[in-house]
């Protein structure tokens, strides 16, 4: 299982979350506490962020090295100053290649996406059904082979076809994935965080299996006027576990709302 991290609030240097905490994202890459299927996340690292001064598409850094072998990210994450960023360390699903096309975050226009989870036997189960569900232009934007990018394509398709909000698009994408999986009783898990720079939307969701761990922390003393979402708590604090089958939405006002997915 991958480990996820997202931040929205007053601008910070991402290294304060990726490297500095006692249970930082870097430490979670080789010493996670709450993973079930793996004990190491060594198949890549990614960081996506939004600029504080200009209204532009997000910026992305990816590497197929494990985070502890990446000599550039420590410097980059100290140089960046952002009020909204997403990061992850990867544990590749067996059979999925470790290349940059398969690394997250994935993006489309202003939207960033990270995913922790899997689709059971993806290449033999939902690979073609998902692609058949997509609009042609969304289909053509898929560059890699992962289940994660195909779930993102469902979200991008929902946004393109219906023009809905991010919370609605994520909810409907998970419902579509559930319907496709039910046809052959395929299990999947979908801990997801998406953003457009102005909001974070996150899900903890699974069918036929247990969802990975996911937490959120609001206005901690060390990070006032912010919200942090993480697969595992980074440091002691009032971390709130996501309930099963839930979606959390929070905007710049930092007033989170949560609802259950039927």
Coordinates of N, CA and C in Angstrom, one line a residue, residues 15-142:
X15 N 8.8 20.2 3.1 CA 9.7 19.3 3.8 C 9.3 19.3 5.3
X16 N 8.5 20.2 5.8 CA 8.0 20.2 7.2 C 7.1 19.0 7.4
X17 N 6.5 18.5 6.4 CA 5.7 17.3 6.5 C 6.3 16.0 5.9
X18 N 7.1 16.2 4.9 CA 7.7 15.1 4.2 C 8.9 14.5 5.0
X19 N 9.6 15.4 5.6 CA 10.9 14.9 6.3 C 11.0 15.2 7.8
X20 N 10.4 16.2 8.3 CA 10.7 16.7 9.6 C 10.0 15.9 10.7
X21 N 8.7 15.6 10.6 CA 8.0 14.9 11.7 C 8.6 13.6 12.1
X22 N 8.3 13.2 13.4 CA 8.9 12.0 13.9 C 8.4 10.7 13.2
X23 N 7.2 10.8 12.5 CA 6.7 9.8 11.7 C 6.4 10.3 10.3
X24 N 7.3 11.0 9.7 CA 7.2 11.7 8.5 C 6.8 10.8 7.3
X25 N 6.5 11.3 6.2 CA 6.2 10.5 5.0 C 7.5 9.7 4.6
X26 N 8.6 10.3 4.8 CA 9.9 9.5 4.5 C 10.0 8.3 5.4
X27 N 9.7 8.4 6.6 CA 9.8 7.3 7.6 C 8.7 6.3 7.3
X28 N 7.5 6.8 6.9 CA 6.5 5.8 6.5 C 6.8 5.0 5.3
X29 N 7.8 5.5 4.5 CA 8.1 4.7 3.3 C 8.9 3.4 3.7
X30 N 9.6 3.4 4.8 CA 10.3 2.2 5.2 C 9.9 1.6 6.5
X31 N 9.1 2.4 7.3 CA 8.7 1.9 8.6 C 7.3 2.3 8.9
X32 N 6.3 1.9 8.0 CA 4.9 2.2 8.2 C 4.4 1.4 9.4
X33 N 3.4 2.0 10.0 CA 2.8 1.3 11.2 C 1.4 0.7 10.9
X34 N 0.8 1.1 9.8 CA -0.6 0.6 9.6 C -0.9 0.0 8.2
X35 N 0.2 -0.5 7.6 CA 0.0 -1.1 6.3 C -0.3 -2.6 6.6
X36 N -1.0 -3.2 5.6 CA -1.4 -4.6 5.8 C -0.6 -5.5 4.8
X37 N -0.5 -5.1 3.6 CA 0.0 -5.9 2.5 C 1.5 -5.7 2.2
X38 N 2.1 -4.7 2.8 CA 3.5 -4.5 2.5 C 4.2 -3.8 3.7
X39 N 5.5 -3.9 3.8 CA 6.2 -3.3 4.9 C 7.2 -2.2 4.4
X40 N 7.1 -1.9 3.1 CA 8.0 -0.9 2.6 C 7.4 -0.3 1.3
X41 N 7.6 1.0 1.2 CA 7.1 1.8 0.0 C 8.3 2.3 -0.8
X42 N 8.8 1.5 -1.6 CA 10.1 1.8 -2.2 C 10.1 2.0 -3.7
X43 N 8.9 2.1 -4.3 CA 8.8 2.1 -5.8 C 8.5 3.5 -6.4
X44 N 8.8 4.5 -5.6 CA 8.7 5.9 -6.2 C 8.2 6.9 -5.2
X45 N 8.3 8.1 -5.5 CA 7.8 9.2 -4.7 C 7.3 10.3 -5.6
X46 N 6.3 11.1 -5.2 CA 5.8 12.2 -6.0 C 5.3 13.3 -5.1
X47 N 5.4 14.5 -5.6 CA 5.0 15.7 -5.0 C 4.3 16.6 -6.0
X48 N 3.1 17.1 -5.7 CA 2.4 18.1 -6.5 C 2.0 19.3 -5.7
X49 N 2.1 20.5 -6.2 CA 1.8 21.7 -5.4 C 1.3 22.8 -6.3
X50 N 0.7 23.8 -5.7 CA 0.1 25.0 -6.4 C 0.9 26.2 -6.0
X51 N 1.1 27.1 -6.9 CA 1.8 28.3 -6.6 C 0.9 29.3 -5.9
X52 N 1.5 30.0 -4.9 CA 0.7 31.0 -4.1 C 0.5 32.3 -4.9
X53 N 1.3 32.6 -5.9 CA 1.2 33.9 -6.5 C 0.5 33.9 -7.8
X54 N 0.5 32.8 -8.5 CA -0.1 32.8 -9.9 C -1.2 31.7 -10.0
X55 N -2.2 32.0 -10.8 CA -3.3 31.1 -11.0 C -2.9 30.2 -12.2
X56 N -2.3 29.1 -11.9 CA -1.8 28.2 -12.9 C -2.1 26.7 -12.6
X57 N -1.8 25.9 -13.6 CA -1.9 24.5 -13.3 C -0.9 24.1 -12.3
X58 N -1.1 22.9 -11.6 CA -0.1 22.5 -10.5 C 1.2 22.1 -11.1
X59 N 2.2 22.1 -10.2 CA 3.5 21.7 -10.6 C 3.7 20.3 -10.0
X60 N 4.5 19.4 -10.6 CA 4.7 18.1 -10.2 C 6.1 17.6 -10.3
X61 N 6.5 16.9 -9.3 CA 7.9 16.3 -9.2 C 7.6 14.8 -9.0
X62 N 8.3 13.9 -9.8 CA 8.2 12.5 -9.6 C 9.6 11.9 -9.7
X63 N 9.7 10.7 -9.0 CA 10.9 10.0 -9.1 C 10.6 8.5 -8.9
X64 N 11.2 7.6 -9.6 CA 11.0 6.2 -9.4 C 11.9 5.6 -8.3
X65 N 12.8 6.4 -7.8 CA 13.6 5.9 -6.7 C 12.8 5.9 -5.4
X66 N 13.2 5.1 -4.4 CA 12.6 5.3 -3.1 C 12.9 6.6 -2.5
X67 N 12.1 7.2 -1.7 CA 12.2 8.5 -1.2 C 13.6 8.7 -0.5
X68 N 14.0 7.6 0.2 CA 15.3 7.8 0.9 C 16.5 7.8 0.0
X69 N 16.3 7.4 -1.3 CA 17.4 7.5 -2.3 C 17.3 8.7 -3.2
X70 N 16.3 9.6 -3.0 CA 16.1 10.7 -3.8 C 16.9 11.9 -3.2
X71 N 18.0 12.4 -3.9 CA 18.8 13.4 -3.4 C 18.3 14.8 -3.7
X72 N 17.3 14.9 -4.6 CA 16.8 16.2 -5.1 C 15.6 16.7 -4.3
X73 N 14.7 15.7 -3.9 CA 13.5 16.1 -3.2 C 13.7 16.9 -1.9
X74 N 14.7 16.5 -1.1 CA 14.9 17.3 0.2 C 15.2 18.8 -0.1
X75 N 15.9 19.0 -1.2 CA 16.2 20.4 -1.5 C 15.0 21.1 -2.1
X76 N 14.3 20.4 -3.0 CA 13.1 21.0 -3.7 C 12.0 21.3 -2.6
X77 N 11.8 20.4 -1.7 CA 10.8 20.6 -0.7 C 11.1 21.7 0.3
X78 N 12.3 22.1 0.4 CA 12.7 23.3 1.2 C 12.5 24.6 0.4
X79 N 12.7 24.5 -0.9 CA 12.6 25.6 -1.8 C 11.1 26.1 -2.0
X80 N 10.3 25.1 -2.2 CA 8.9 25.3 -2.5 C 8.2 26.0 -1.2
X81 N 7.3 26.9 -1.5 CA 6.4 27.4 -0.4 C 5.0 27.4 -1.0
X82 N 4.1 26.6 -0.4 CA 2.8 26.4 -1.0 C 1.8 26.2 0.0
X83 N 0.6 26.7 -0.3 CA -0.6 26.6 0.6 C -1.4 25.3 0.3
X84 N -1.0 24.6 -0.7 CA -1.7 23.4 -1.1 C -0.8 22.4 -1.8
X85 N -0.6 21.3 -1.2 CA 0.3 20.3 -1.8 C -0.1 18.9 -1.5
X86 N 0.2 17.9 -2.4 CA -0.1 16.5 -2.2 C 1.2 15.7 -2.5
X87 N 1.4 14.7 -1.7 CA 2.6 13.9 -1.8 C 2.3 12.4 -1.6
X88 N 3.1 11.5 -2.1 CA 2.9 10.1 -1.8 C 4.2 9.3 -2.0
X89 N 4.3 8.2 -1.3 CA 5.4 7.2 -1.6 C 4.7 6.0 -2.1
X90 N 5.3 5.3 -3.1 CA 4.6 4.2 -3.8 C 5.1 2.8 -3.4
X91 N 4.1 2.0 -3.2 CA 4.4 0.5 -3.2 C 3.6 -0.1 -4.4
X92 N 4.3 -0.4 -5.4 CA 3.6 -0.8 -6.7 C 2.8 -2.1 -6.5
X93 N 1.6 -2.1 -7.1 CA 0.9 -3.3 -7.2 C 1.6 -4.4 -8.0
X94 N 1.7 -5.6 -7.5 CA 2.4 -6.6 -8.3 C 2.0 -6.7 -9.7
X95 N 3.0 -6.7 -10.6 CA 2.8 -6.7 -12.0 C 2.8 -5.3 -12.7
X96 N 2.8 -4.3 -11.9 CA 2.8 -2.9 -12.4 C 4.2 -2.4 -12.5
X97 N 4.6 -1.8 -13.6 CA 5.9 -1.3 -13.8 C 6.3 -0.1 -12.9
X98 N 7.5 -0.1 -12.6 CA 8.0 1.1 -11.8 C 8.6 2.1 -12.8
X99 N 7.8 3.0 -13.4 CA 8.3 4.0 -14.3 C 7.5 5.3 -14.0
X100 N 8.0 6.4 -14.6 CA 7.5 7.7 -14.3 C 6.0 7.8 -14.7
X101 N 5.6 7.1 -15.8 CA 4.2 7.2 -16.2 C 3.3 6.6 -15.2
X102 N 3.8 5.7 -14.4 CA 2.9 5.0 -13.3 C 3.1 5.7 -12.0
X103 N 3.9 6.7 -11.9 CA 4.0 7.4 -10.6 C 3.0 8.5 -10.5
X104 N 2.6 8.8 -9.2 CA 1.6 9.8 -8.9 C 2.4 11.0 -8.3
X105 N 1.8 12.2 -8.3 CA 0.4 12.5 -8.6 C 0.1 12.5 -10.1
X106 N -1.2 12.2 -10.4 CA -1.7 12.4 -11.7 C -2.4 13.7 -11.8
X107 N -2.4 14.3 -13.0 CA -3.1 15.6 -13.1 C -3.8 15.7 -14.4
X108 N -4.8 16.6 -14.4 CA -5.6 17.0 -15.5 C -6.1 18.4 -15.3
X109 N -5.6 19.3 -16.2 CA -5.8 20.8 -16.0 C -5.4 21.2 -14.6
X110 N -6.3 21.6 -13.7 CA -5.9 22.1 -12.4 C -6.0 21.0 -11.3
X111 N -6.5 19.8 -11.7 CA -6.7 18.8 -10.7 C -5.6 17.9 -10.5
X112 N -5.2 17.7 -9.2 CA -4.2 16.7 -8.8 C -4.9 15.6 -8.1
X113 N -4.3 14.4 -8.2 CA -4.9 13.2 -7.7 C -3.9 12.2 -7.2
X114 N -4.1 11.7 -6.0 CA -3.3 10.6 -5.4 C -4.2 9.5 -4.9
X115 N -3.7 8.3 -5.0 CA -4.5 7.1 -4.6 C -3.7 6.1 -3.8
X116 N -4.3 5.5 -2.8 CA -3.7 4.4 -2.1 C -4.8 3.3 -2.1
X117 N -4.4 2.2 -2.7 CA -5.3 1.1 -2.8 C -5.0 0.2 -4.0
X118 N -6.0 -0.6 -4.5 CA -5.8 -1.5 -5.6 C -7.2 -1.9 -6.2
X119 N -7.1 -2.4 -7.4 CA -8.2 -3.2 -8.0 C -7.7 -4.6 -8.2
X120 N -8.5 -5.5 -7.7 CA -8.1 -6.9 -7.7 C -7.8 -7.4 -9.2
X121 N -6.6 -7.9 -9.4 CA -6.2 -8.4 -10.7 C -6.6 -7.5 -11.9
X122 N -6.2 -6.2 -11.7 CA -6.7 -5.1 -12.5 C -6.6 -5.4 -14.0
X123 N -5.5 -5.8 -14.5 CA -5.3 -6.0 -16.0 C -6.3 -7.0 -16.5
X124 N -6.7 -8.0 -15.7 CA -7.6 -9.1 -16.2 C -9.1 -8.8 -15.8
X125 N -9.3 -7.7 -15.1 CA -10.7 -7.5 -14.6 C -11.3 -6.2 -15.1
X126 N -10.9 -5.1 -14.5 CA -11.6 -3.8 -14.8 C -10.8 -2.9 -15.8
X127 N -9.7 -3.4 -16.3 CA -8.9 -2.6 -17.2 C -9.8 -2.2 -18.4
X128 N -10.4 -3.1 -19.1 CA -11.2 -2.8 -20.3 C -12.5 -2.2 -19.9
X129 N -13.3 -2.7 -18.9 CA -14.5 -2.0 -18.6 C -14.4 -0.5 -18.2
X130 N -13.3 -0.2 -17.5 CA -13.1 1.2 -17.2 C -12.9 2.0 -18.5
X131 N -12.0 1.5 -19.3 CA -11.7 2.2 -20.6 C -12.9 2.4 -21.5
X132 N -13.8 1.4 -21.5 CA -15.0 1.5 -22.3 C -16.0 2.6 -21.7
X133 N -15.8 2.9 -20.5 CA -16.7 3.9 -19.8 C -16.3 5.3 -20.1
X134 N -15.0 5.5 -20.6 CA -14.5 6.8 -20.8 C -14.8 7.5 -22.1
X135 N -14.9 8.8 -22.1 CA -15.0 9.6 -23.3 C -13.6 9.5 -24.0
X136 N -13.6 9.6 -25.3 CA -12.4 9.3 -26.1 C -11.3 10.2 -25.7
X137 N -11.5 11.5 -25.5 CA -10.4 12.4 -25.2 C -9.8 12.0 -23.8
X138 N -10.6 11.6 -22.9 CA -10.1 11.2 -21.6 C -9.3 9.9 -21.7
X139 N -9.8 8.9 -22.5 CA -9.1 7.7 -22.7 C -7.7 7.9 -23.2
X140 N -7.6 8.8 -24.2 CA -6.3 9.1 -24.8 C -5.3 9.7 -23.9
X141 N -5.7 10.3 -22.8 CA -4.8 11.0 -21.9 C -4.1 10.0 -20.9
X142 N -4.6 8.7 -20.9 CA -4.0 7.7 -20.0 C -2.6 7.4 -20.5

